[in-house]
Amino acid sequence: MEHALSPATLSELRRPRPYPAVSVLTPTHRREPENAQDRVRLRNVVAEAKKQLESDPAVTRERRADVADQLDRALAEVDLAHSEDGLVIYAAPGEHQVWSLGRAVPERVVLSDTFLTRNLVSARASERPFWVMSVSADRVTLWNGGADRVTEARAGGFPLVRREQNFDAERMERTGGLPSTFRDEDTRRFLRDADTALGALVRERPRTVYVTGEPAALSLLDEFGGAARDAVHLPHGGLSHGTPDAVWQAVRPLHEAQARRDTAAVARELDSARGHKTFAAGVDELWQSAREGRVRLLAVEENHRVTVRDGGDHLVPAASGDPDAREDIVDEIVEQCLETGAEVRFVPDGTLGDADGMAGVLRY
């Protein structure tokens, strides 16, 4: 199952497909006993997708069989033992993908000529993704971080590995141990290459970066003056050969502290916007402002969900399952804001007070 959504991946998901491009969404659960229902619910929603394929006169028999087979293949790839809060299956002629999301999604099936991506975009924004680069003299590992985990990322040339006979214990003892290792010219060159690779990656996929390693390695990266110097440094050796859980436990306090600082900064910006009359709040006002491209900063409480329907000039509250109900309007607003260059920040529930779960700073 997929977890990491890059701009290039999102662009590929959004390109038009031969009809029908099927999007299947269903909520999932991380823990017992709630997750006991997930397998049955998933099979039911996939069955509903096949039923819609059968009843759609615009779908030829050949394409119906192809997409139904892709749905079956996707279903076989789902690993509910590692469920998060939502699951998205995409299937089109000749292809399928399965995405696990750390944000709940409404249960739905959509047939179109593009995949439904707004829930992926919103989930990615809510995770506050980050990079961790763990360095040692013989290996540099890149980790992709999310809301509550890290996974090894094989991107941008990472991991970088030196396969030389330079790292045995006997040599370390002869040369005086770790500090001298990082004065070695080959090691300096190796870590400079890692710094260059990190810089290229961050330019393409910007996010917060943490760098872990022995103090001597971090000092050397500071000396280079590249991307690693501007990252958050954590003096912690051994993580380039470590487990994802070990890396997560090491960076978690830093990441949570940064989240608190970010939340405080968002609150200050919203307070300032009230004084400058560029403040907006609530689904209806923000939906209109987002469509006009006026939102500069959008703040959303982490578990804010609301169902509405289009009442003409305004969105009005609706019950889940009502005809024409839009159950993921919050995700729609998030995606629309990101499309127009706004900054989107998810904050803890209750942070926004009387703003009804969403608030924004307008450009004008």
mmCIF file of C-alpha atoms in Angstrom:
data_model
loop_
_atom_site.group_PDB
_atom_site.id
_atom_site.type_symbol
_atom_site.label_atom_id
_atom_site.label_comp_id
_atom_site.label_asym_id
_atom_site.label_seq_id
_atom_site.Cartn_x
_atom_site.Cartn_y
_atom_site.Cartn_z
ATOM 1 C CA MET A 1 0.000 0.000 0.000
ATOM 2 C CA GLU A 2 1.144 3.534 -0.759
ATOM 3 C CA HIS A 3 1.825 6.194 1.900
ATOM 4 C CA ALA A 4 3.998 8.983 0.460
ATOM 5 C CA LEU A 5 2.335 11.475 -1.892
ATOM 6 C CA SER A 6 4.839 13.582 -3.834
ATOM 7 C CA PRO A 7 3.879 16.409 -6.221
ATOM 8 C CA ALA A 8 4.923 14.227 -9.163
ATOM 9 C CA THR A 9 2.766 11.339 -7.922
ATOM 10 C CA LEU A 10 -0.197 13.647 -7.406
ATOM 11 C CA SER A 11 0.178 15.050 -10.911
ATOM 12 C CA GLU A 12 0.210 11.522 -12.315
ATOM 13 C CA LEU A 13 -2.902 10.569 -10.329
ATOM 14 C CA ARG A 14 -4.746 13.618 -11.660
ATOM 15 C CA ARG A 15 -4.123 12.998 -15.338
ATOM 16 C CA PRO A 16 -7.186 11.943 -17.363
ATOM 17 C CA ARG A 17 -7.793 8.217 -17.791
ATOM 18 C CA PRO A 18 -9.891 6.226 -20.240
ATOM 19 C CA TYR A 19 -13.364 5.990 -18.733
ATOM 20 C CA PRO A 20 -14.024 4.550 -16.216
ATOM 21 C CA ALA A 21 -11.446 5.632 -13.637
ATOM 22 C CA VAL A 22 -12.865 4.208 -10.397
ATOM 23 C CA SER A 23 -12.161 5.686 -6.964
ATOM 24 C CA VAL A 24 -13.214 3.591 -3.967
ATOM 25 C CA LEU A 25 -13.002 5.178 -0.503
ATOM 26 C CA THR A 26 -13.726 3.595 2.856
ATOM 27 C CA PRO A 27 -12.928 4.436 6.478
ATOM 28 C CA THR A 28 -10.675 1.977 8.341
ATOM 29 C CA HIS A 29 -9.589 1.594 11.945
ATOM 30 C CA ARG A 30 -6.222 1.172 13.650
ATOM 31 C CA ARG A 31 -7.322 -0.878 16.661
ATOM 32 C CA GLU A 32 -9.623 -3.594 17.885
ATOM 33 C CA PRO A 33 -12.534 -4.024 18.173
ATOM 34 C CA GLU A 34 -13.401 -1.343 15.573
ATOM 35 C CA ASN A 35 -11.161 -2.847 12.888
ATOM 36 C CA ALA A 36 -13.088 -6.133 12.947
ATOM 37 C CA GLN A 37 -15.631 -4.588 10.565
ATOM 38 C CA ASP A 38 -13.073 -3.287 8.058
ATOM 39 C CA ARG A 39 -12.670 -6.414 5.914
ATOM 40 C CA VAL A 40 -16.417 -6.845 5.362
ATOM 41 C CA ARG A 41 -16.937 -3.138 4.761
ATOM 42 C CA LEU A 42 -14.121 -3.058 2.214
ATOM 43 C CA ARG A 43 -15.476 -6.042 0.292
ATOM 44 C CA ASN A 44 -18.928 -4.462 0.247
ATOM 45 C CA VAL A 45 -17.735 -1.151 -1.155
ATOM 46 C CA VAL A 46 -15.666 -2.920 -3.847
ATOM 47 C CA ALA A 47 -18.768 -4.969 -4.715
ATOM 48 C CA GLU A 48 -20.695 -1.702 -5.023
ATOM 49 C CA ALA A 49 -18.051 -0.408 -7.442
ATOM 50 C CA LYS A 50 -18.443 -3.539 -9.591
ATOM 51 C CA LYS A 51 -22.234 -3.121 -9.494
ATOM 52 C CA GLN A 52 -21.910 0.438 -10.791
ATOM 53 C CA LEU A 53 -19.609 -0.797 -13.564
ATOM 54 C CA GLU A 54 -22.210 -3.404 -14.555
ATOM 55 C CA SER A 55 -25.037 -0.895 -14.697
ATOM 56 C CA ASP A 56 -23.152 1.859 -16.565
ATOM 57 C CA PRO A 57 -24.031 1.715 -20.288
ATOM 58 C CA ALA A 58 -20.966 3.818 -21.148
ATOM 59 C CA VAL A 59 -18.638 0.998 -20.019
ATOM 60 C CA THR A 60 -17.882 -1.673 -22.607
ATOM 61 C CA ARG A 61 -17.783 -5.340 -21.655
ATOM 62 C CA GLU A 62 -14.022 -5.472 -22.227
ATOM 63 C CA ARG A 63 -13.314 -2.458 -20.027
ATOM 64 C CA ARG A 64 -15.751 -3.670 -17.372
ATOM 65 C CA ALA A 65 -13.817 -6.938 -17.104
ATOM 66 C CA ASP A 66 -10.460 -5.133 -17.074
ATOM 67 C CA VAL A 67 -11.396 -2.676 -14.308
ATOM 68 C CA ALA A 68 -13.139 -5.371 -12.251
ATOM 69 C CA ASP A 69 -9.922 -7.417 -12.423
ATOM 70 C CA GLN A 70 -7.903 -4.368 -11.308
ATOM 71 C CA LEU A 71 -10.254 -3.933 -8.341
ATOM 72 C CA ASP A 72 -9.706 -7.572 -7.361
ATOM 73 C CA ARG A 73 -5.942 -7.146 -7.590
ATOM 74 C CA ALA A 74 -6.097 -4.023 -5.456
ATOM 75 C CA LEU A 75 -8.245 -5.784 -2.878
ATOM 76 C CA ALA A 76 -5.657 -8.568 -2.640
ATOM 77 C CA GLU A 77 -2.943 -5.999 -1.876
ATOM 78 C CA VAL A 78 -4.755 -4.374 1.036
ATOM 79 C CA ASP A 79 -3.039 -5.043 4.355
ATOM 80 C CA LEU A 80 -5.617 -4.330 7.033
ATOM 81 C CA ALA A 81 -3.216 -5.486 9.733
ATOM 82 C CA HIS A 82 -1.553 -2.089 9.316
ATOM 83 C CA SER A 83 -4.680 0.005 8.787
ATOM 84 C CA GLU A 84 -4.762 3.703 9.452
ATOM 85 C CA ASP A 85 -7.874 5.890 9.299
ATOM 86 C CA GLY A 86 -8.856 5.649 5.657
ATOM 87 C CA LEU A 87 -8.291 3.613 2.518
ATOM 88 C CA VAL A 88 -8.468 4.641 -1.135
ATOM 89 C CA ILE A 89 -8.402 2.262 -4.093
ATOM 90 C CA TYR A 90 -7.921 3.545 -7.620
ATOM 91 C CA ALA A 91 -8.659 1.304 -10.604
ATOM 92 C CA ALA A 92 -8.727 2.076 -14.317
ATOM 93 C CA PRO A 93 -8.067 0.045 -17.472
ATOM 94 C CA GLY A 94 -4.651 -1.557 -17.024
ATOM 95 C CA GLU A 95 -3.805 -0.089 -13.598
ATOM 96 C CA HIS A 96 -4.632 0.076 -9.913
ATOM 97 C CA GLN A 97 -3.275 1.626 -6.709
ATOM 98 C CA VAL A 98 -4.017 1.287 -2.995
ATOM 99 C CA TRP A 99 -3.459 4.214 -0.609
ATOM 100 C CA SER A 100 -3.558 4.073 3.184
ATOM 101 C CA LEU A 101 -4.400 7.420 4.780
ATOM 102 C CA GLY A 102 -3.907 8.842 8.256
ATOM 103 C CA ARG A 103 -7.169 10.779 7.949
ATOM 104 C CA ALA A 104 -10.750 9.481 7.811
ATOM 105 C CA VAL A 105 -12.587 9.432 4.483
ATOM 106 C CA PRO A 106 -16.288 9.038 3.673
ATOM 107 C CA GLU A 107 -17.398 5.752 2.150
ATOM 108 C CA ARG A 108 -18.048 6.313 -1.536
ATOM 109 C CA VAL A 109 -17.548 5.052 -5.087
ATOM 110 C CA VAL A 110 -16.873 7.492 -7.937
ATOM 111 C CA LEU A 111 -16.676 6.657 -11.660
ATOM 112 C CA SER A 112 -15.121 9.395 -13.768
ATOM 113 C CA ASP A 113 -12.308 10.091 -16.232
ATOM 114 C CA THR A 114 -9.950 11.114 -13.386
ATOM 115 C CA PHE A 115 -9.266 9.726 -9.938
ATOM 116 C CA LEU A 116 -10.676 11.508 -6.870
ATOM 117 C CA THR A 117 -7.601 12.938 -5.136
ATOM 118 C CA ARG A 118 -8.840 15.531 -2.650
ATOM 119 C CA ASN A 119 -8.851 13.104 0.290
ATOM 120 C CA LEU A 120 -5.226 12.142 -0.403
ATOM 121 C CA VAL A 121 -4.214 15.784 -0.556
ATOM 122 C CA SER A 122 -5.961 16.606 2.705
ATOM 123 C CA ALA A 123 -4.488 13.555 4.460
ATOM 124 C CA ARG A 124 -0.985 14.484 3.331
ATOM 125 C CA ALA A 125 -1.381 18.049 4.595
ATOM 126 C CA SER A 126 -2.703 16.858 7.956
ATOM 127 C CA GLU A 127 0.272 14.545 8.483
ATOM 128 C CA ARG A 128 2.785 17.445 8.486
ATOM 129 C CA PRO A 129 5.314 15.324 6.533
ATOM 130 C CA PHE A 130 9.016 15.671 7.285
ATOM 131 C CA TRP A 131 12.363 14.178 6.293
ATOM 132 C CA VAL A 132 14.951 12.602 8.584
ATOM 133 C CA MET A 133 18.481 12.119 7.289
ATOM 134 C CA SER A 134 20.555 9.812 9.504
ATOM 135 C CA VAL A 135 24.291 9.940 8.873
ATOM 136 C CA SER A 136 27.289 7.819 9.756
ATOM 137 C CA ALA A 137 30.697 7.344 8.160
ATOM 138 C CA ASP A 138 29.542 4.411 6.023
ATOM 139 C CA ARG A 139 25.810 4.942 5.448
ATOM 140 C CA VAL A 140 23.331 7.795 5.074
ATOM 141 C CA THR A 141 19.673 6.824 5.343
ATOM 142 C CA LEU A 142 16.664 8.954 4.458
ATOM 143 C CA TRP A 143 13.401 8.530 6.346
ATOM 144 C CA ASN A 144 9.958 9.769 5.329
ATOM 145 C CA GLY A 145 8.040 10.999 8.386
ATOM 146 C CA GLY A 146 4.318 11.434 8.959
ATOM 147 C CA ALA A 147 1.888 11.932 11.803
ATOM 148 C CA ASP A 148 2.985 8.966 13.919
ATOM 149 C CA ARG A 149 5.673 7.033 12.102
ATOM 150 C CA VAL A 150 8.671 7.091 9.810
ATOM 151 C CA THR A 151 9.466 4.744 6.942
ATOM 152 C CA GLU A 152 12.675 4.413 4.968
ATOM 153 C CA ALA A 153 12.563 6.507 1.792
ATOM 154 C CA ARG A 154 14.383 5.296 -1.275
ATOM 155 C CA ALA A 155 14.434 8.557 -3.182
ATOM 156 C CA GLY A 156 16.969 11.117 -4.340
ATOM 157 C CA GLY A 157 19.768 8.542 -4.421
ATOM 158 C CA PHE A 158 19.263 7.461 -0.794
ATOM 159 C CA PRO A 159 20.433 5.367 0.954
ATOM 160 C CA LEU A 160 24.063 6.278 0.295
ATOM 161 C CA VAL A 161 26.500 3.499 1.239
ATOM 162 C CA ARG A 162 30.306 3.287 1.360
ATOM 163 C CA ARG A 163 31.492 -0.261 0.772
ATOM 164 C CA GLU A 164 35.122 0.133 1.781
ATOM 165 C CA GLN A 165 37.300 -1.714 4.256
ATOM 166 C CA ASN A 166 37.527 1.321 6.506
ATOM 167 C CA PHE A 167 35.032 0.695 9.263
ATOM 168 C CA ASP A 168 36.243 -2.313 11.224
ATOM 169 C CA ALA A 169 36.799 -1.988 14.957
ATOM 170 C CA GLU A 170 40.552 -2.618 14.708
ATOM 171 C CA ARG A 171 41.031 0.309 12.331
ATOM 172 C CA MET A 172 38.839 2.562 14.479
ATOM 173 C CA GLU A 173 41.073 1.775 17.443
ATOM 174 C CA ARG A 174 44.294 2.449 15.480
ATOM 175 C CA THR A 175 43.071 5.801 14.173
ATOM 176 C CA GLY A 176 41.723 7.045 17.462
ATOM 177 C CA GLY A 177 38.035 6.308 17.079
ATOM 178 C CA LEU A 178 35.095 8.138 15.591
ATOM 179 C CA PRO A 179 36.282 11.776 15.621
ATOM 180 C CA SER A 180 39.245 10.998 13.337
ATOM 181 C CA THR A 181 36.932 9.121 10.998
ATOM 182 C CA PHE A 182 35.081 12.345 10.273
ATOM 183 C CA ARG A 183 38.369 14.131 9.538
ATOM 184 C CA ASP A 184 39.125 11.557 6.855
ATOM 185 C CA GLU A 185 38.918 13.098 3.362
ATOM 186 C CA ASP A 186 36.935 10.181 1.916
ATOM 187 C CA THR A 187 34.374 10.498 4.711
ATOM 188 C CA ARG A 188 34.151 14.254 4.161
ATOM 189 C CA ARG A 189 33.502 13.672 0.468
ATOM 190 C CA PHE A 190 30.896 11.030 1.267
ATOM 191 C CA LEU A 191 28.952 13.316 3.617
ATOM 192 C CA ARG A 192 29.248 16.259 1.220
ATOM 193 C CA ASP A 193 27.582 14.081 -1.436
ATOM 194 C CA ALA A 194 24.815 13.302 1.050
ATOM 195 C CA ASP A 195 24.336 17.013 1.770
ATOM 196 C CA THR A 196 24.094 17.751 -1.957
ATOM 197 C CA ALA A 197 21.552 14.959 -2.447
ATOM 198 C CA LEU A 198 19.481 16.273 0.462
ATOM 199 C CA GLY A 199 19.483 19.782 -1.022
ATOM 200 C CA ALA A 200 18.181 18.514 -4.368
ATOM 201 C CA LEU A 201 15.450 16.504 -2.646
ATOM 202 C CA VAL A 202 14.268 19.386 -0.468
ATOM 203 C CA ARG A 203 14.103 21.726 -3.450
ATOM 204 C CA GLU A 204 11.812 19.257 -5.186
ATOM 205 C CA ARG A 205 9.803 18.192 -2.127
ATOM 206 C CA PRO A 206 10.174 20.857 0.590
ATOM 207 C CA ARG A 207 9.350 19.997 4.192
ATOM 208 C CA THR A 208 10.921 20.151 7.652
ATOM 209 C CA VAL A 209 14.207 18.226 7.829
ATOM 210 C CA TYR A 210 15.823 16.575 10.863
ATOM 211 C CA VAL A 211 19.417 15.299 10.688
ATOM 212 C CA THR A 212 20.694 12.702 13.156
ATOM 213 C CA GLY A 213 24.258 11.556 13.742
ATOM 214 C CA GLU A 214 27.307 11.734 15.971
ATOM 215 C CA PRO A 215 28.238 15.301 17.011
ATOM 216 C CA ALA A 216 31.376 15.134 14.835
ATOM 217 C CA ALA A 217 29.265 14.300 11.767
ATOM 218 C CA LEU A 218 26.777 17.096 12.465
ATOM 219 C CA SER A 219 29.642 19.553 12.905
ATOM 220 C CA LEU A 220 31.038 18.537 9.541
ATOM 221 C CA LEU A 221 27.661 19.074 7.852
ATOM 222 C CA ASP A 222 27.502 22.532 9.450
ATOM 223 C CA GLU A 223 30.884 23.280 7.944
ATOM 224 C CA PHE A 224 29.632 22.448 4.438
ATOM 225 C CA GLY A 225 26.930 25.120 4.688
ATOM 226 C CA GLY A 226 24.388 23.226 2.587
ATOM 227 C CA ALA A 227 20.858 21.947 3.177
ATOM 228 C CA ALA A 228 21.824 19.928 6.264
ATOM 229 C CA ARG A 229 23.097 23.023 8.054
ATOM 230 C CA ASP A 230 19.611 24.549 7.882
ATOM 231 C CA ALA A 231 17.968 21.379 9.224
ATOM 232 C CA VAL A 232 17.123 20.590 12.848
ATOM 233 C CA HIS A 233 20.109 18.675 14.273
ATOM 234 C CA LEU A 234 19.719 15.761 16.682
ATOM 235 C CA PRO A 235 22.976 14.361 18.133
ATOM 236 C CA HIS A 236 22.064 10.676 18.076
ATOM 237 C CA GLY A 237 24.332 8.083 16.468
ATOM 238 C CA GLY A 238 23.427 4.670 15.083
ATOM 239 C CA LEU A 239 20.169 5.598 13.383
ATOM 240 C CA SER A 240 21.505 5.259 9.832
ATOM 241 C CA HIS A 241 21.487 1.514 10.566
ATOM 242 C CA GLY A 242 18.457 1.708 12.860
ATOM 243 C CA THR A 243 14.812 0.709 12.681
ATOM 244 C CA PRO A 244 11.948 3.021 11.706
ATOM 245 C CA ASP A 245 10.605 2.875 15.261
ATOM 246 C CA ALA A 246 13.965 3.859 16.739
ATOM 247 C CA VAL A 247 14.151 6.855 14.415
ATOM 248 C CA TRP A 248 10.568 7.888 15.214
ATOM 249 C CA GLN A 249 11.142 7.694 18.964
ATOM 250 C CA ALA A 250 14.290 9.815 18.610
ATOM 251 C CA VAL A 251 12.729 12.602 16.524
ATOM 252 C CA ARG A 252 9.249 12.530 18.062
ATOM 253 C CA PRO A 253 9.946 15.059 20.877
ATOM 254 C CA LEU A 254 11.438 17.515 18.386
ATOM 255 C CA HIS A 255 8.568 17.036 15.949
ATOM 256 C CA GLU A 256 5.923 17.523 18.626
ATOM 257 C CA ALA A 257 7.659 20.640 19.947
ATOM 258 C CA GLN A 258 7.750 22.051 16.422
ATOM 259 C CA ALA A 259 4.046 21.303 16.036
ATOM 260 C CA ARG A 260 3.299 23.298 19.192
ATOM 261 C CA ARG A 261 5.329 26.232 17.901
ATOM 262 C CA ASP A 262 3.563 26.055 14.547
ATOM 263 C CA THR A 263 0.136 26.032 16.217
ATOM 264 C CA ALA A 264 1.041 29.086 18.274
ATOM 265 C CA ALA A 265 2.246 30.881 15.143
ATOM 266 C CA VAL A 266 -1.014 30.089 13.332
ATOM 267 C CA ALA A 267 -3.037 31.447 16.276
ATOM 268 C CA ARG A 268 -1.040 34.689 16.168
ATOM 269 C CA GLU A 269 -1.638 35.073 12.422
ATOM 270 C CA LEU A 270 -5.381 34.524 12.834
ATOM 271 C CA ASP A 271 -5.550 37.089 15.646
ATOM 272 C CA SER A 272 -3.715 39.604 13.480
ATOM 273 C CA ALA A 273 -6.080 38.906 10.578
ATOM 274 C CA ARG A 274 -9.068 39.762 12.770
ATOM 275 C CA GLY A 275 -7.573 43.187 13.379
ATOM 276 C CA HIS A 276 -6.835 43.710 9.689
ATOM 277 C CA LYS A 277 -10.274 42.433 8.619
ATOM 278 C CA THR A 278 -8.760 39.629 6.522
ATOM 279 C CA PHE A 279 -10.154 36.863 8.746
ATOM 280 C CA ALA A 280 -12.636 34.251 7.500
ATOM 281 C CA ALA A 281 -14.202 31.307 9.316
ATOM 282 C CA GLY A 282 -16.639 28.476 8.744
ATOM 283 C CA VAL A 283 -17.185 26.145 5.822
ATOM 284 C CA ASP A 284 -19.480 28.397 3.782
ATOM 285 C CA GLU A 285 -17.328 31.531 3.880
ATOM 286 C CA LEU A 286 -14.087 29.629 3.330
ATOM 287 C CA TRP A 287 -15.500 27.593 0.443
ATOM 288 C CA GLN A 288 -16.386 30.776 -1.414
ATOM 289 C CA SER A 289 -13.046 32.412 -0.613
ATOM 290 C CA ALA A 290 -11.129 29.283 -1.643
ATOM 291 C CA ARG A 291 -12.840 29.144 -5.038
ATOM 292 C CA GLU A 292 -11.904 32.804 -5.585
ATOM 293 C CA GLY A 293 -8.267 32.110 -4.672
ATOM 294 C CA ARG A 294 -8.387 34.580 -1.789
ATOM 295 C CA VAL A 295 -7.145 32.319 1.032
ATOM 296 C CA ARG A 296 -3.489 32.808 2.019
ATOM 297 C CA LEU A 297 -3.505 30.638 5.174
ATOM 298 C CA LEU A 298 -6.051 27.965 6.079
ATOM 299 C CA ALA A 299 -6.208 26.465 9.575
ATOM 300 C CA VAL A 300 -8.235 23.280 10.112
ATOM 301 C CA GLU A 301 -8.835 21.398 13.342
ATOM 302 C CA GLU A 302 -7.527 17.856 12.964
ATOM 303 C CA ASN A 303 -10.807 15.967 13.297
ATOM 304 C CA HIS A 304 -13.127 18.564 11.793
ATOM 305 C CA ARG A 305 -15.630 16.967 9.435
ATOM 306 C CA VAL A 306 -18.884 18.438 8.210
ATOM 307 C CA THR A 307 -21.483 17.333 5.670
ATOM 308 C CA VAL A 308 -23.225 19.926 3.526
ATOM 309 C CA ARG A 309 -25.199 20.326 0.343
ATOM 310 C CA ASP A 310 -25.187 23.146 -2.147
ATOM 311 C CA GLY A 311 -28.088 25.458 -1.404
ATOM 312 C CA GLY A 312 -27.424 27.746 -4.345
ATOM 313 C CA ASP A 313 -25.749 30.856 -2.973
ATOM 314 C CA HIS A 314 -24.529 29.057 0.155
ATOM 315 C CA LEU A 315 -23.651 25.659 1.534
ATOM 316 C CA VAL A 316 -26.164 24.381 4.054
ATOM 317 C CA PRO A 317 -25.829 21.607 6.660
ATOM 318 C CA ALA A 318 -26.889 18.126 5.547
ATOM 319 C CA ALA A 319 -27.042 14.638 7.008
ATOM 320 C CA SER A 320 -24.679 11.925 5.877
ATOM 321 C CA GLY A 321 -26.295 9.959 3.080
ATOM 322 C CA ASP A 322 -28.678 12.728 2.014
ATOM 323 C CA PRO A 323 -29.119 13.150 -1.735
ATOM 324 C CA ASP A 324 -26.450 15.521 -3.127
ATOM 325 C CA ALA A 325 -24.641 15.586 0.252
ATOM 326 C CA ARG A 326 -20.967 16.539 0.120
ATOM 327 C CA GLU A 327 -19.431 14.548 2.946
ATOM 328 C CA ASP A 328 -15.831 15.613 2.365
ATOM 329 C CA ILE A 329 -16.304 19.356 1.891
ATOM 330 C CA VAL A 330 -13.448 20.072 4.331
ATOM 331 C CA ASP A 331 -11.068 18.071 2.142
ATOM 332 C CA GLU A 332 -12.410 19.873 -0.934
ATOM 333 C CA ILE A 333 -11.597 23.235 0.657
ATOM 334 C CA VAL A 334 -8.120 22.043 1.663
ATOM 335 C CA GLU A 335 -7.338 20.875 -1.866
ATOM 336 C CA GLN A 336 -8.731 24.042 -3.446
ATOM 337 C CA CYS A 337 -6.622 26.219 -1.130
ATOM 338 C CA LEU A 338 -3.471 24.254 -1.905
ATOM 339 C CA GLU A 339 -4.209 24.529 -5.619
ATOM 340 C CA THR A 340 -4.217 28.323 -5.333
ATOM 341 C CA GLY A 341 -0.966 28.486 -3.367
ATOM 342 C CA ALA A 342 -2.350 28.818 0.161
ATOM 343 C CA GLU A 343 -0.575 27.455 3.218
ATOM 344 C CA VAL A 344 -2.684 24.802 4.991
ATOM 345 C CA ARG A 345 -2.077 23.973 8.642
ATOM 346 C CA PHE A 346 -3.875 21.367 10.723
ATOM 347 C CA VAL A 347 -4.144 22.211 14.431
ATOM 348 C CA PRO A 348 -5.412 20.309 17.520
ATOM 349 C CA ASP A 349 -9.162 20.174 18.084
ATOM 350 C CA GLY A 350 -10.438 23.178 20.037
ATOM 351 C CA THR A 351 -7.599 25.465 18.944
ATOM 352 C CA LEU A 352 -9.832 27.671 16.783
ATOM 353 C CA GLY A 353 -12.418 28.454 19.457
ATOM 354 C CA ASP A 354 -15.585 29.934 17.950
ATOM 355 C CA ALA A 355 -14.362 29.620 14.335
ATOM 356 C CA ASP A 356 -16.390 26.442 13.781
ATOM 357 C CA GLY A 357 -13.446 24.151 13.034
ATOM 358 C CA MET A 358 -11.901 26.147 10.170
ATOM 359 C CA ALA A 359 -10.424 29.616 9.869
ATOM 360 C CA GLY A 360 -8.370 31.462 7.320
ATOM 361 C CA VAL A 361 -6.334 34.538 6.556
ATOM 362 C CA LEU A 362 -7.391 36.163 3.276
ATOM 363 C CA ARG A 363 -5.110 37.758 0.727
ATOM 364 C CA TYR A 364 -7.562 40.641 0.277
#
